[in-house]
Structure formats: structure tokens, C-alpha cells
Amino acid sequence: MTDQKIVSVADKVVQIEKSIGNIHVEYGRSEIAHNFYQNAYRVELADKGPHSSETADLLVDIGKLYNSEGKHDEALQNLEQALSIYTGQEDSQIKVSNTLKQIGHICFENLKKYDMALSLYRQASRVMIDSVIEDSSSYKHQLGIAEIQLCIGTIHMFLEHYLKAKEHMDKALSIYCYILGDDHEKVGHNYIRLGVLKMKMNKMKEASDAFKNALSILRQKAFEANTHL
């Protein structure tokens, strides 16, 4: 009974520390946020140990905060540590995939390491596909695959591998349309990416059509949002 009470108190302390840290993040006070995240991490580490999913979750939060500050090496260190924890656990495929995506995003957007980013996104995709095989009814997993496909397509576009880029962007679009419907906002954003790709391929008519599809969807979404105000 005593042990259960201690665990419950520790969980509440972690939740409060994280919540205060999140507030400071919202107000751009990252240094103060770090203090609260680190406090939460120390409590979680003492309570659940270095190999728990909850401890890894905090490492991810800390890594994201470092990345927002432009401290990419520190961000990668925390994310990679979290990844090693998730990888050793059952039922953590989604967290493994998401962490691989976050590391891939840093490699692509911040470090310009395109080949490494592609490798990480492919790993994330394989993990997510395995999750879909285990639970084919999970739309969340399939949407995760679509997001990864769009990221891979974008990197290929930057590398001027236009046919590969189109292949992956088309896969993403197909999944989004099937699960979310043809008029979803994510479909609109996918059309924007395809429009940019078509311009780079000098296919201006197809680029125009893609942008028009995007505009039609997003204009309608903007109208719906305004009518609900």
C-alpha cells in the first residue's frame, strides 16, 4: 500500500513539473522550462528506472526543447537515448517510429544530412508498417505511414530525385484520401507539396492543377472555421 502511494505521488510530481515546464515553453522561457523538465526526469528516473517508457518520454520532451533552441547535438543525444529505451520494449512500435521521425527531421531540416534522414524515415516506415500488420484497423498507424511517405518524398525532391519523390507523395495522398476523405486539410497540404514538385519538374499545367485542388480544399476549411467562430 505504501509503495503504491509513493508511486502515485511521484507520478503527480512529474505531471506538475512537466505542466509548468510546458507553460514556460509556451511563453518562450526555454531555460526555465529545462529546469522543470529536468526535475521531472530525475523524479521519473528514481521512480521507474532508466529503462521505462515514461523516462524515455521525458527524454523526448527534453530533446524537442533543445531542438527548438537550435541545440541539435543535445537534441539528438536525448532522442537517441529515448529511442534505445523504446526499442527494448514491447508495444512501443509507435514511439520508436515517432522518435525515428523526429531524429530524421533534425537530420533533414537542421543538419542537411539527407541520406541519413532518408535512412531514418525508412526505418520509421518499416516499424509503422509492422504495426499496421499487427493492427490493420488502426487508422492512426496508417496516417503515420502517410506522413512518413510525404517526408521521404520531400527529401527526394530536394535531392532532385523527382520520380521517386512523386512515388512517395502519391502514396501519401492515396492514404490520406482513403482514410480522411478527399476534402481533408492534410490532402490539401499534400497537393501543395505535389504542386511544388511539378513546378520543379517543369510540368506547369499539372502544378497548377495541384495548387487549385489545394486551394479548393483549404479555402473551404477556412470558411468552415470562420463560420464556427
mmCIF file with all atom_site columns, C-alpha atoms in Angstrom:
data_model
loop_
_atom_site.group_PDB
_atom_site.id
_atom_site.type_symbol
_atom_site.label_atom_id
_atom_site.label_alt_id
_atom_site.label_comp_id
_atom_site.label_asym_id
_atom_site.label_entity_id
_atom_site.label_seq_id
_atom_site.pdbx_PDB_ins_code
_atom_site.Cartn_x
_atom_site.Cartn_y
_atom_site.Cartn_z
_atom_site.occupancy
_atom_site.B_iso_or_equiv
_atom_site.pdbx_formal_charge
_atom_site.auth_seq_id
_atom_site.auth_comp_id
_atom_site.auth_asym_id
_atom_site.auth_atom_id
_atom_site.pdbx_PDB_model_num
ATOM 1   C CA . MET A 1 1   ? 0.000   0.000  0.000   1.00 0.00 ? 1   MET A CA 1
ATOM 2   C CA . THR A 1 2   ? 2.831   2.386  0.911   1.00 0.00 ? 2   THR A CA 1
ATOM 3   C CA . ASP A 1 3   ? 4.683   1.627  -2.334  1.00 0.00 ? 3   ASP A CA 1
ATOM 4   C CA . GLN A 1 4   ? 1.554   2.329  -4.375  1.00 0.00 ? 4   GLN A CA 1
ATOM 5   C CA . LYS A 1 5   ? 1.118   5.689  -2.619  1.00 0.00 ? 5   LYS A CA 1
ATOM 6   C CA . ILE A 1 6   ? 4.730   6.680  -3.295  1.00 0.00 ? 6   ILE A CA 1
ATOM 7   C CA . VAL A 1 7   ? 4.370   5.813  -6.982  1.00 0.00 ? 7   VAL A CA 1
ATOM 8   C CA . SER A 1 8   ? 1.166   7.829  -7.195  1.00 0.00 ? 8   SER A CA 1
ATOM 9   C CA . VAL A 1 9   ? 2.809   10.862 -5.592  1.00 0.00 ? 9   VAL A CA 1
ATOM 10  C CA . ALA A 1 10  ? 5.820   10.573 -7.917  1.00 0.00 ? 10  ALA A CA 1
ATOM 11  C CA . ASP A 1 11  ? 3.531   10.472 -10.952 1.00 0.00 ? 11  ASP A CA 1
ATOM 12  C CA . LYS A 1 12  ? 1.741   13.608 -9.775  1.00 0.00 ? 12  LYS A CA 1
ATOM 13  C CA . VAL A 1 13  ? 5.029   15.423 -9.172  1.00 0.00 ? 13  VAL A CA 1
ATOM 14  C CA . VAL A 1 14  ? 6.209   14.519 -12.677 1.00 0.00 ? 14  VAL A CA 1
ATOM 15  C CA . GLN A 1 15  ? 2.918   15.686 -14.182 1.00 0.00 ? 15  GLN A CA 1
ATOM 16  C CA . ILE A 1 16  ? 3.084   19.030 -12.357 1.00 0.00 ? 16  ILE A CA 1
ATOM 17  C CA . GLU A 1 17  ? 6.753   19.607 -13.223 1.00 0.00 ? 17  GLU A CA 1
ATOM 18  C CA . LYS A 1 18  ? 6.035   18.871 -16.897 1.00 0.00 ? 18  LYS A CA 1
ATOM 19  C CA . SER A 1 19  ? 2.950   21.083 -16.922 1.00 0.00 ? 19  SER A CA 1
ATOM 20  C CA . ILE A 1 20  ? 4.852   24.051 -15.502 1.00 0.00 ? 20  ILE A CA 1
ATOM 21  C CA . GLY A 1 21  ? 7.645   23.382 -17.997 1.00 0.00 ? 21  GLY A CA 1
ATOM 22  C CA . ASN A 1 22  ? 5.111   23.345 -20.836 1.00 0.00 ? 22  ASN A CA 1
ATOM 23  C CA . ILE A 1 23  ? 3.768   26.722 -19.734 1.00 0.00 ? 23  ILE A CA 1
ATOM 24  C CA . HIS A 1 24  ? 7.254   28.220 -19.808 1.00 0.00 ? 24  HIS A CA 1
ATOM 25  C CA . VAL A 1 25  ? 7.777   26.738 -23.285 1.00 0.00 ? 25  VAL A CA 1
ATOM 26  C CA . GLU A 1 26  ? 4.593   28.469 -24.451 1.00 0.00 ? 26  GLU A CA 1
ATOM 27  C CA . TYR A 1 27  ? 5.962   31.785 -23.212 1.00 0.00 ? 27  TYR A CA 1
ATOM 28  C CA . GLY A 1 28  ? 9.377   31.211 -24.784 1.00 0.00 ? 28  GLY A CA 1
ATOM 29  C CA . ARG A 1 29  ? 11.201  30.750 -21.497 1.00 0.00 ? 29  ARG A CA 1
ATOM 30  C CA . SER A 1 30  ? 13.145  27.675 -22.535 1.00 0.00 ? 30  SER A CA 1
ATOM 31  C CA . GLU A 1 31  ? 15.866  27.898 -19.878 1.00 0.00 ? 31  GLU A CA 1
ATOM 32  C CA . ILE A 1 32  ? 13.292  27.834 -17.091 1.00 0.00 ? 32  ILE A CA 1
ATOM 33  C CA . ALA A 1 33  ? 11.383  25.070 -18.888 1.00 0.00 ? 33  ALA A CA 1
ATOM 34  C CA . HIS A 1 34  ? 14.558  22.986 -18.910 1.00 0.00 ? 34  HIS A CA 1
ATOM 35  C CA . ASN A 1 35  ? 14.718  23.162 -15.112 1.00 0.00 ? 35  ASN A CA 1
ATOM 36  C CA . PHE A 1 36  ? 11.211  21.755 -14.728 1.00 0.00 ? 36  PHE A CA 1
ATOM 37  C CA . TYR A 1 37  ? 11.701  19.072 -17.398 1.00 0.00 ? 37  TYR A CA 1
ATOM 38  C CA . GLN A 1 38  ? 14.953  18.002 -15.736 1.00 0.00 ? 38  GLN A CA 1
ATOM 39  C CA . ASN A 1 39  ? 13.225  17.880 -12.347 1.00 0.00 ? 39  ASN A CA 1
ATOM 40  C CA . ALA A 1 40  ? 10.511  15.682 -13.850 1.00 0.00 ? 40  ALA A CA 1
ATOM 41  C CA . TYR A 1 41  ? 13.149  13.480 -15.457 1.00 0.00 ? 41  TYR A CA 1
ATOM 42  C CA . ARG A 1 42  ? 15.026  12.990 -12.165 1.00 0.00 ? 42  ARG A CA 1
ATOM 43  C CA . VAL A 1 43  ? 11.830  12.017 -10.350 1.00 0.00 ? 43  VAL A CA 1
ATOM 44  C CA . GLU A 1 44  ? 10.795  9.621  -13.116 1.00 0.00 ? 44  GLU A CA 1
ATOM 45  C CA . LEU A 1 45  ? 14.275  8.118  -13.239 1.00 0.00 ? 45  LEU A CA 1
ATOM 46  C CA . ALA A 1 46  ? 14.281  7.486  -9.489  1.00 0.00 ? 46  ALA A CA 1
ATOM 47  C CA . ASP A 1 47  ? 10.731  6.166  -9.506  1.00 0.00 ? 47  ASP A CA 1
ATOM 48  C CA . LYS A 1 48  ? 10.619  3.951  -12.592 1.00 0.00 ? 48  LYS A CA 1
ATOM 49  C CA . GLY A 1 49  ? 14.274  3.468  -13.518 1.00 0.00 ? 49  GLY A CA 1
ATOM 50  C CA . PRO A 1 50  ? 16.351  4.210  -16.635 1.00 0.00 ? 50  PRO A CA 1
ATOM 51  C CA . HIS A 1 51  ? 14.564  1.766  -18.940 1.00 0.00 ? 51  HIS A CA 1
ATOM 52  C CA . SER A 1 52  ? 10.939  2.786  -18.538 1.00 0.00 ? 52  SER A CA 1
ATOM 53  C CA . SER A 1 53  ? 8.798   4.218  -21.314 1.00 0.00 ? 53  SER A CA 1
ATOM 54  C CA . GLU A 1 54  ? 7.882   7.154  -19.076 1.00 0.00 ? 54  GLU A CA 1
ATOM 55  C CA . THR A 1 55  ? 11.545  8.048  -18.601 1.00 0.00 ? 55  THR A CA 1
ATOM 56  C CA . ALA A 1 56  ? 12.046  7.897  -22.379 1.00 0.00 ? 56  ALA A CA 1
ATOM 57  C CA . ASP A 1 57  ? 9.009   10.147 -22.879 1.00 0.00 ? 57  ASP A CA 1
ATOM 58  C CA . LEU A 1 58  ? 10.704  12.851 -20.825 1.00 0.00 ? 58  LEU A CA 1
ATOM 59  C CA . LEU A 1 59  ? 13.929  12.468 -22.779 1.00 0.00 ? 59  LEU A CA 1
ATOM 60  C CA . VAL A 1 60  ? 11.885  13.107 -25.935 1.00 0.00 ? 60  VAL A CA 1
ATOM 61  C CA . ASP A 1 61  ? 10.391  16.259 -24.381 1.00 0.00 ? 61  ASP A CA 1
ATOM 62  C CA . ILE A 1 62  ? 13.858  17.480 -23.411 1.00 0.00 ? 62  ILE A CA 1
ATOM 63  C CA . GLY A 1 63  ? 15.183  16.652 -26.887 1.00 0.00 ? 63  GLY A CA 1
ATOM 64  C CA . LYS A 1 64  ? 12.379  18.619 -28.559 1.00 0.00 ? 64  LYS A CA 1
ATOM 65  C CA . LEU A 1 65  ? 13.107  21.606 -26.343 1.00 0.00 ? 65  LEU A CA 1
ATOM 66  C CA . TYR A 1 66  ? 16.802  21.510 -27.216 1.00 0.00 ? 66  TYR A CA 1
ATOM 67  C CA . ASN A 1 67  ? 15.902  21.328 -30.892 1.00 0.00 ? 67  ASN A CA 1
ATOM 68  C CA . SER A 1 68  ? 13.652  24.384 -30.616 1.00 0.00 ? 68  SER A CA 1
ATOM 69  C CA . GLU A 1 69  ? 16.652  26.233 -29.173 1.00 0.00 ? 69  GLU A CA 1
ATOM 70  C CA . GLY A 1 70  ? 18.839  25.216 -32.112 1.00 0.00 ? 70  GLY A CA 1
ATOM 71  C CA . LYS A 1 71  ? 20.917  22.890 -29.927 1.00 0.00 ? 71  LYS A CA 1
ATOM 72  C CA . HIS A 1 72  ? 20.712  19.979 -32.323 1.00 0.00 ? 72  HIS A CA 1
ATOM 73  C CA . ASP A 1 73  ? 23.508  17.841 -30.883 1.00 0.00 ? 73  ASP A CA 1
ATOM 74  C CA . GLU A 1 74  ? 21.893  17.902 -27.448 1.00 0.00 ? 74  GLU A CA 1
ATOM 75  C CA . ALA A 1 75  ? 18.513  17.185 -29.030 1.00 0.00 ? 75  ALA A CA 1
ATOM 76  C CA . LEU A 1 76  ? 19.869  14.155 -30.877 1.00 0.00 ? 76  LEU A CA 1
ATOM 77  C CA . GLN A 1 77  ? 21.583  12.846 -27.760 1.00 0.00 ? 77  GLN A CA 1
ATOM 78  C CA . ASN A 1 78  ? 18.321  12.840 -25.802 1.00 0.00 ? 78  ASN A CA 1
ATOM 79  C CA . LEU A 1 79  ? 16.225  11.479 -28.663 1.00 0.00 ? 79  LEU A CA 1
ATOM 80  C CA . GLU A 1 80  ? 18.692  8.685  -29.388 1.00 0.00 ? 80  GLU A CA 1
ATOM 81  C CA . GLN A 1 81  ? 18.736  7.745  -25.707 1.00 0.00 ? 81  GLN A CA 1
ATOM 82  C CA . ALA A 1 82  ? 14.936  7.620  -25.721 1.00 0.00 ? 82  ALA A CA 1
ATOM 83  C CA . LEU A 1 83  ? 14.991  5.526  -28.891 1.00 0.00 ? 83  LEU A CA 1
ATOM 84  C CA . SER A 1 84  ? 17.279  2.951  -27.281 1.00 0.00 ? 84  SER A CA 1
ATOM 85  C CA . ILE A 1 85  ? 14.824  2.627  -24.385 1.00 0.00 ? 85  ILE A CA 1
ATOM 86  C CA . TYR A 1 86  ? 11.752  2.309  -26.610 1.00 0.00 ? 86  TYR A CA 1
ATOM 87  C CA . THR A 1 87  ? 13.469  -0.248 -28.842 1.00 0.00 ? 87  THR A CA 1
ATOM 88  C CA . GLY A 1 88  ? 13.960  -2.598 -25.907 1.00 0.00 ? 88  GLY A CA 1
ATOM 89  C CA . GLN A 1 89  ? 10.271  -2.655 -25.010 1.00 0.00 ? 89  GLN A CA 1
ATOM 90  C CA . GLU A 1 90  ? 7.237   -4.464 -26.311 1.00 0.00 ? 90  GLU A CA 1
ATOM 91  C CA . ASP A 1 91  ? 4.280   -2.466 -27.607 1.00 0.00 ? 91  ASP A CA 1
ATOM 92  C CA . SER A 1 92  ? 6.412   0.641  -28.250 1.00 0.00 ? 92  SER A CA 1
ATOM 93  C CA . GLN A 1 93  ? 6.461   0.492  -32.052 1.00 0.00 ? 93  GLN A CA 1
ATOM 94  C CA . ILE A 1 94  ? 4.643   3.795  -32.434 1.00 0.00 ? 94  ILE A CA 1
ATOM 95  C CA . LYS A 1 95  ? 7.035   5.564  -30.088 1.00 0.00 ? 95  LYS A CA 1
ATOM 96  C CA . VAL A 1 96  ? 10.001  4.002  -31.889 1.00 0.00 ? 96  VAL A CA 1
ATOM 97  C CA . SER A 1 97  ? 8.656   5.191  -35.231 1.00 0.00 ? 97  SER A CA 1
ATOM 98  C CA . ASN A 1 98  ? 7.840   8.687  -33.969 1.00 0.00 ? 98  ASN A CA 1
ATOM 99  C CA . THR A 1 99  ? 11.278  9.104  -32.417 1.00 0.00 ? 99  THR A CA 1
ATOM 100 C CA . LEU A 1 100 ? 12.964  7.947  -35.624 1.00 0.00 ? 100 LEU A CA 1
ATOM 101 C CA . LYS A 1 101 ? 10.886  10.561 -37.468 1.00 0.00 ? 101 LYS A CA 1
ATOM 102 C CA . GLN A 1 102 ? 11.980  13.282 -35.062 1.00 0.00 ? 102 GLN A CA 1
ATOM 103 C CA . ILE A 1 103 ? 15.636  12.378 -35.456 1.00 0.00 ? 103 ILE A CA 1
ATOM 104 C CA . GLY A 1 104 ? 15.150  12.229 -39.218 1.00 0.00 ? 104 GLY A CA 1
ATOM 105 C CA . HIS A 1 105 ? 13.529  15.659 -39.165 1.00 0.00 ? 105 HIS A CA 1
ATOM 106 C CA . ILE A 1 106 ? 16.560  17.168 -37.403 1.00 0.00 ? 106 ILE A CA 1
ATOM 107 C CA . CYS A 1 107 ? 18.933  15.495 -39.856 1.00 0.00 ? 107 CYS A CA 1
ATOM 108 C CA . PHE A 1 108 ? 16.918  16.835 -42.811 1.00 0.00 ? 108 PHE A CA 1
ATOM 109 C CA . GLU A 1 109 ? 15.811  20.292 -41.719 1.00 0.00 ? 109 GLU A CA 1
ATOM 110 C CA . ASN A 1 110 ? 18.692  21.355 -39.493 1.00 0.00 ? 110 ASN A CA 1
ATOM 111 C CA . LEU A 1 111 ? 21.787  19.317 -40.306 1.00 0.00 ? 111 LEU A CA 1
ATOM 112 C CA . LYS A 1 112 ? 21.117  18.864 -44.058 1.00 0.00 ? 112 LYS A CA 1
ATOM 113 C CA . LYS A 1 113 ? 22.160  15.224 -43.808 1.00 0.00 ? 113 LYS A CA 1
ATOM 114 C CA . TYR A 1 114 ? 19.734  13.985 -46.433 1.00 0.00 ? 114 TYR A CA 1
ATOM 115 C CA . ASP A 1 115 ? 20.947  10.392 -46.791 1.00 0.00 ? 115 ASP A CA 1
ATOM 116 C CA . MET A 1 116 ? 20.853  9.882  -43.039 1.00 0.00 ? 116 MET A CA 1
ATOM 117 C CA . ALA A 1 117 ? 17.388  11.422 -42.868 1.00 0.00 ? 117 ALA A CA 1
ATOM 118 C CA . LEU A 1 118 ? 16.153  9.090  -45.616 1.00 0.00 ? 118 LEU A CA 1
ATOM 119 C CA . SER A 1 119 ? 17.519  6.077  -43.755 1.00 0.00 ? 119 SER A CA 1
ATOM 120 C CA . LEU A 1 120 ? 15.804  7.129  -40.534 1.00 0.00 ? 120 LEU A CA 1
ATOM 121 C CA . TYR A 1 121 ? 12.468  7.791  -42.241 1.00 0.00 ? 121 TYR A CA 1
ATOM 122 C CA . ARG A 1 122 ? 12.639  4.397  -43.955 1.00 0.00 ? 122 ARG A CA 1
ATOM 123 C CA . GLN A 1 123 ? 13.268  2.715  -40.616 1.00 0.00 ? 123 GLN A CA 1
ATOM 124 C CA . ALA A 1 124 ? 10.312  4.622  -39.169 1.00 0.00 ? 124 ALA A CA 1
ATOM 125 C CA . SER A 1 125 ? 8.150   3.494  -42.071 1.00 0.00 ? 125 SER A CA 1
ATOM 126 C CA . ARG A 1 126 ? 9.082   -0.181 -41.610 1.00 0.00 ? 126 ARG A CA 1
ATOM 127 C CA . VAL A 1 127 ? 8.256   -0.030 -37.913 1.00 0.00 ? 127 VAL A CA 1
ATOM 128 C CA . MET A 1 128 ? 4.926   1.644  -38.630 1.00 0.00 ? 128 MET A CA 1
ATOM 129 C CA . ILE A 1 129 ? 4.076   -0.876 -41.354 1.00 0.00 ? 129 ILE A CA 1
ATOM 130 C CA . ASP A 1 130 ? 4.724   -3.707 -38.900 1.00 0.00 ? 130 ASP A CA 1
ATOM 131 C CA . SER A 1 131 ? 2.287   -2.000 -36.526 1.00 0.00 ? 131 SER A CA 1
ATOM 132 C CA . VAL A 1 132 ? -0.363  -1.880 -39.258 1.00 0.00 ? 132 VAL A CA 1
ATOM 133 C CA . ILE A 1 133 ? 0.150   -5.576 -39.953 1.00 0.00 ? 133 ILE A CA 1
ATOM 134 C CA . GLU A 1 134 ? -0.429  -6.313 -36.270 1.00 0.00 ? 134 GLU A CA 1
ATOM 135 C CA . ASP A 1 135 ? -3.437  -3.980 -36.063 1.00 0.00 ? 135 ASP A CA 1
ATOM 136 C CA . SER A 1 136 ? -4.861  -3.355 -39.522 1.00 0.00 ? 136 SER A CA 1
ATOM 137 C CA . SER A 1 137 ? -7.840  -1.489 -38.040 1.00 0.00 ? 137 SER A CA 1
ATOM 138 C CA . SER A 1 138 ? -5.643  1.284  -36.642 1.00 0.00 ? 138 SER A CA 1
ATOM 139 C CA . TYR A 1 139 ? -6.095  4.319  -38.876 1.00 0.00 ? 139 TYR A CA 1
ATOM 140 C CA . LYS A 1 140 ? -3.593  6.204  -36.714 1.00 0.00 ? 140 LYS A CA 1
ATOM 141 C CA . HIS A 1 141 ? -0.827  3.848  -37.835 1.00 0.00 ? 141 HIS A CA 1
ATOM 142 C CA . GLN A 1 142 ? -1.762  4.230  -41.487 1.00 0.00 ? 142 GLN A CA 1
ATOM 143 C CA . LEU A 1 143 ? -1.808  8.012  -41.180 1.00 0.00 ? 143 LEU A CA 1
ATOM 144 C CA . GLY A 1 144 ? 1.649   7.759  -39.648 1.00 0.00 ? 144 GLY A CA 1
ATOM 145 C CA . ILE A 1 145 ? 2.810   5.887  -42.743 1.00 0.00 ? 145 ILE A CA 1
ATOM 146 C CA . ALA A 1 146 ? 1.341   8.613  -44.962 1.00 0.00 ? 146 ALA A CA 1
ATOM 147 C CA . GLU A 1 147 ? 3.209   11.302 -43.041 1.00 0.00 ? 147 GLU A CA 1
ATOM 148 C CA . ILE A 1 148 ? 6.478   9.395  -43.398 1.00 0.00 ? 148 ILE A CA 1
ATOM 149 C CA . GLN A 1 149 ? 5.893   8.835  -47.115 1.00 0.00 ? 149 GLN A CA 1
ATOM 150 C CA . LEU A 1 150 ? 5.401   12.564 -47.579 1.00 0.00 ? 150 LEU A CA 1
ATOM 151 C CA . CYS A 1 151 ? 8.632   13.286 -45.690 1.00 0.00 ? 151 CYS A CA 1
ATOM 152 C CA . ILE A 1 152 ? 10.563  10.790 -47.810 1.00 0.00 ? 152 ILE A CA 1
ATOM 153 C CA . GLY A 1 153 ? 9.087   12.296 -50.962 1.00 0.00 ? 153 GLY A CA 1
ATOM 154 C CA . THR A 1 154 ? 10.111  15.783 -49.843 1.00 0.00 ? 154 THR A CA 1
ATOM 155 C CA . ILE A 1 155 ? 13.720  14.718 -49.280 1.00 0.00 ? 155 ILE A CA 1
ATOM 156 C CA . HIS A 1 156 ? 13.840  13.094 -52.717 1.00 0.00 ? 156 HIS A CA 1
ATOM 157 C CA . MET A 1 157 ? 12.507  16.353 -54.155 1.00 0.00 ? 157 MET A CA 1
ATOM 158 C CA . PHE A 1 158 ? 15.354  18.285 -52.509 1.00 0.00 ? 158 PHE A CA 1
ATOM 159 C CA . LEU A 1 159 ? 17.790  15.748 -53.948 1.00 0.00 ? 159 LEU A CA 1
ATOM 160 C CA . GLU A 1 160 ? 16.150  16.221 -57.372 1.00 0.00 ? 160 GLU A CA 1
ATOM 161 C CA . HIS A 1 161 ? 15.034  12.595 -57.492 1.00 0.00 ? 161 HIS A CA 1
ATOM 162 C CA . TYR A 1 162 ? 11.728  13.731 -58.875 1.00 0.00 ? 162 TYR A CA 1
ATOM 163 C CA . LEU A 1 163 ? 10.222  10.407 -59.927 1.00 0.00 ? 163 LEU A CA 1
ATOM 164 C CA . LYS A 1 164 ? 10.949  8.882  -56.516 1.00 0.00 ? 164 LYS A CA 1
ATOM 165 C CA . ALA A 1 165 ? 9.543   11.988 -54.878 1.00 0.00 ? 165 ALA A CA 1
ATOM 166 C CA . LYS A 1 166 ? 6.309   11.673 -56.859 1.00 0.00 ? 166 LYS A CA 1
ATOM 167 C CA . GLU A 1 167 ? 6.013   7.975  -55.986 1.00 0.00 ? 167 GLU A CA 1
ATOM 168 C CA . HIS A 1 168 ? 6.128   8.643  -52.259 1.00 0.00 ? 168 HIS A CA 1
ATOM 169 C CA . MET A 1 169 ? 3.936   11.753 -52.381 1.00 0.00 ? 169 MET A CA 1
ATOM 170 C CA . ASP A 1 170 ? 1.320   9.836  -54.377 1.00 0.00 ? 170 ASP A CA 1
ATOM 171 C CA . LYS A 1 171 ? 1.357   7.066  -51.758 1.00 0.00 ? 171 LYS A CA 1
ATOM 172 C CA . ALA A 1 172 ? 0.803   9.620  -49.015 1.00 0.00 ? 172 ALA A CA 1
ATOM 173 C CA . LEU A 1 173 ? -2.047  11.236 -50.949 1.00 0.00 ? 173 LEU A CA 1
ATOM 174 C CA . SER A 1 174 ? -3.714  7.872  -51.543 1.00 0.00 ? 174 SER A CA 1
ATOM 175 C CA . ILE A 1 175 ? -3.659  7.000  -47.841 1.00 0.00 ? 175 ILE A CA 1
ATOM 176 C CA . TYR A 1 176 ? -4.916  10.411 -46.753 1.00 0.00 ? 176 TYR A CA 1
ATOM 177 C CA . CYS A 1 177 ? -7.791  10.314 -49.261 1.00 0.00 ? 177 CYS A CA 1
ATOM 178 C CA . TYR A 1 178 ? -8.773  6.766  -48.290 1.00 0.00 ? 178 TYR A CA 1
ATOM 179 C CA . ILE A 1 179 ? -8.808  7.368  -44.549 1.00 0.00 ? 179 ILE A CA 1
ATOM 180 C CA . LEU A 1 180 ? -9.649  11.065 -44.190 1.00 0.00 ? 180 LEU A CA 1
ATOM 181 C CA . GLY A 1 181 ? -11.597 11.785 -47.360 1.00 0.00 ? 181 GLY A CA 1
ATOM 182 C CA . ASP A 1 182 ? -10.795 13.831 -50.460 1.00 0.00 ? 182 ASP A CA 1
ATOM 183 C CA . ASP A 1 183 ? -11.523 17.168 -48.784 1.00 0.00 ? 183 ASP A CA 1
ATOM 184 C CA . HIS A 1 184 ? -9.382  16.859 -45.651 1.00 0.00 ? 184 HIS A CA 1
ATOM 185 C CA . GLU A 1 185 ? -6.829  19.541 -44.786 1.00 0.00 ? 185 GLU A CA 1
ATOM 186 C CA . LYS A 1 186 ? -3.970  17.028 -44.940 1.00 0.00 ? 186 LYS A CA 1
ATOM 187 C CA . VAL A 1 187 ? -4.991  16.199 -48.501 1.00 0.00 ? 187 VAL A CA 1
ATOM 188 C CA . GLY A 1 188 ? -4.802  19.902 -49.319 1.00 0.00 ? 188 GLY A CA 1
ATOM 189 C CA . HIS A 1 189 ? -1.287  20.198 -47.892 1.00 0.00 ? 189 HIS A CA 1
ATOM 190 C CA . ASN A 1 190 ? -0.260  17.101 -49.831 1.00 0.00 ? 190 ASN A CA 1
ATOM 191 C CA . TYR A 1 191 ? -1.458  18.774 -53.040 1.00 0.00 ? 191 TYR A CA 1
ATOM 192 C CA . ILE A 1 192 ? 0.692   21.815 -52.224 1.00 0.00 ? 192 ILE A CA 1
ATOM 193 C CA . ARG A 1 193 ? 3.761   19.598 -51.959 1.00 0.00 ? 193 ARG A CA 1
ATOM 194 C CA . LEU A 1 194 ? 2.851   17.911 -55.248 1.00 0.00 ? 194 LEU A CA 1
ATOM 195 C CA . GLY A 1 195 ? 2.414   21.320 -56.847 1.00 0.00 ? 195 GLY A CA 1
ATOM 196 C CA . VAL A 1 196 ? 5.903   22.365 -55.823 1.00 0.00 ? 196 VAL A CA 1
ATOM 197 C CA . LEU A 1 197 ? 7.266   19.086 -57.160 1.00 0.00 ? 197 LEU A CA 1
ATOM 198 C CA . LYS A 1 198 ? 5.510   19.533 -60.502 1.00 0.00 ? 198 LYS A CA 1
ATOM 199 C CA . MET A 1 199 ? 6.965   23.018 -60.817 1.00 0.00 ? 199 MET A CA 1
ATOM 200 C CA . LYS A 1 200 ? 10.457  21.660 -60.259 1.00 0.00 ? 200 LYS A CA 1
ATOM 201 C CA . MET A 1 201 ? 9.732   19.071 -62.954 1.00 0.00 ? 201 MET A CA 1
ATOM 202 C CA . ASN A 1 202 ? 8.646   21.929 -65.244 1.00 0.00 ? 202 ASN A CA 1
ATOM 203 C CA . LYS A 1 203 ? 5.144   20.469 -65.533 1.00 0.00 ? 203 LYS A CA 1
ATOM 204 C CA . MET A 1 204 ? 3.314   23.731 -65.037 1.00 0.00 ? 204 MET A CA 1
ATOM 205 C CA . LYS A 1 205 ? -0.179  22.545 -66.033 1.00 0.00 ? 205 LYS A CA 1
ATOM 206 C CA . GLU A 1 206 ? -0.017  19.689 -63.501 1.00 0.00 ? 206 GLU A CA 1
ATOM 207 C CA . ALA A 1 207 ? 1.436   22.055 -60.910 1.00 0.00 ? 207 ALA A CA 1
ATOM 208 C CA . SER A 1 208 ? -1.445  24.460 -61.478 1.00 0.00 ? 208 SER A CA 1
ATOM 209 C CA . ASP A 1 209 ? -3.995  21.661 -61.113 1.00 0.00 ? 209 ASP A CA 1
ATOM 210 C CA . ALA A 1 210 ? -2.403  20.511 -57.842 1.00 0.00 ? 210 ALA A CA 1
ATOM 211 C CA . PHE A 1 211 ? -2.398  24.045 -56.422 1.00 0.00 ? 211 PHE A CA 1
ATOM 212 C CA . LYS A 1 212 ? -6.031  24.528 -57.484 1.00 0.00 ? 212 LYS A CA 1
ATOM 213 C CA . ASN A 1 213 ? -7.001  21.310 -55.675 1.00 0.00 ? 213 ASN A CA 1
ATOM 214 C CA . ALA A 1 214 ? -5.170  22.509 -52.586 1.00 0.00 ? 214 ALA A CA 1
ATOM 215 C CA . LEU A 1 215 ? -6.793  25.936 -52.745 1.00 0.00 ? 215 LEU A CA 1
ATOM 216 C CA . SER A 1 216 ? -10.274 24.468 -53.125 1.00 0.00 ? 216 SER A CA 1
ATOM 217 C CA . ILE A 1 217 ? -9.858  22.257 -50.075 1.00 0.00 ? 217 ILE A CA 1
ATOM 218 C CA . LEU A 1 218 ? -8.131  24.791 -47.823 1.00 0.00 ? 218 LEU A CA 1
ATOM 219 C CA . ARG A 1 219 ? -10.451 27.647 -48.795 1.00 0.00 ? 219 ARG A CA 1
ATOM 220 C CA . GLN A 1 220 ? -13.419 25.502 -47.777 1.00 0.00 ? 220 GLN A CA 1
ATOM 221 C CA . LYS A 1 221 ? -11.732 24.591 -44.481 1.00 0.00 ? 221 LYS A CA 1
ATOM 222 C CA . ALA A 1 222 ? -11.032 28.255 -43.774 1.00 0.00 ? 222 ALA A CA 1
ATOM 223 C CA . PHE A 1 223 ? -14.696 29.089 -44.490 1.00 0.00 ? 223 PHE A CA 1
ATOM 224 C CA . GLU A 1 224 ? -15.879 26.314 -42.151 1.00 0.00 ? 224 GLU A CA 1
ATOM 225 C CA . ALA A 1 225 ? -13.559 27.531 -39.408 1.00 0.00 ? 225 ALA A CA 1
ATOM 226 C CA . ASN A 1 226 ? -14.835 31.100 -39.714 1.00 0.00 ? 226 ASN A CA 1
ATOM 227 C CA . THR A 1 227 ? -18.483 30.048 -39.610 1.00 0.00 ? 227 THR A CA 1
ATOM 228 C CA . HIS A 1 228 ? -17.857 28.258 -36.297 1.00 0.00 ? 228 HIS A CA 1
ATOM 229 C CA . LEU A 1 229 ? -16.373 31.350 -34.622 1.00 0.00 ? 229 LEU A CA 1
#
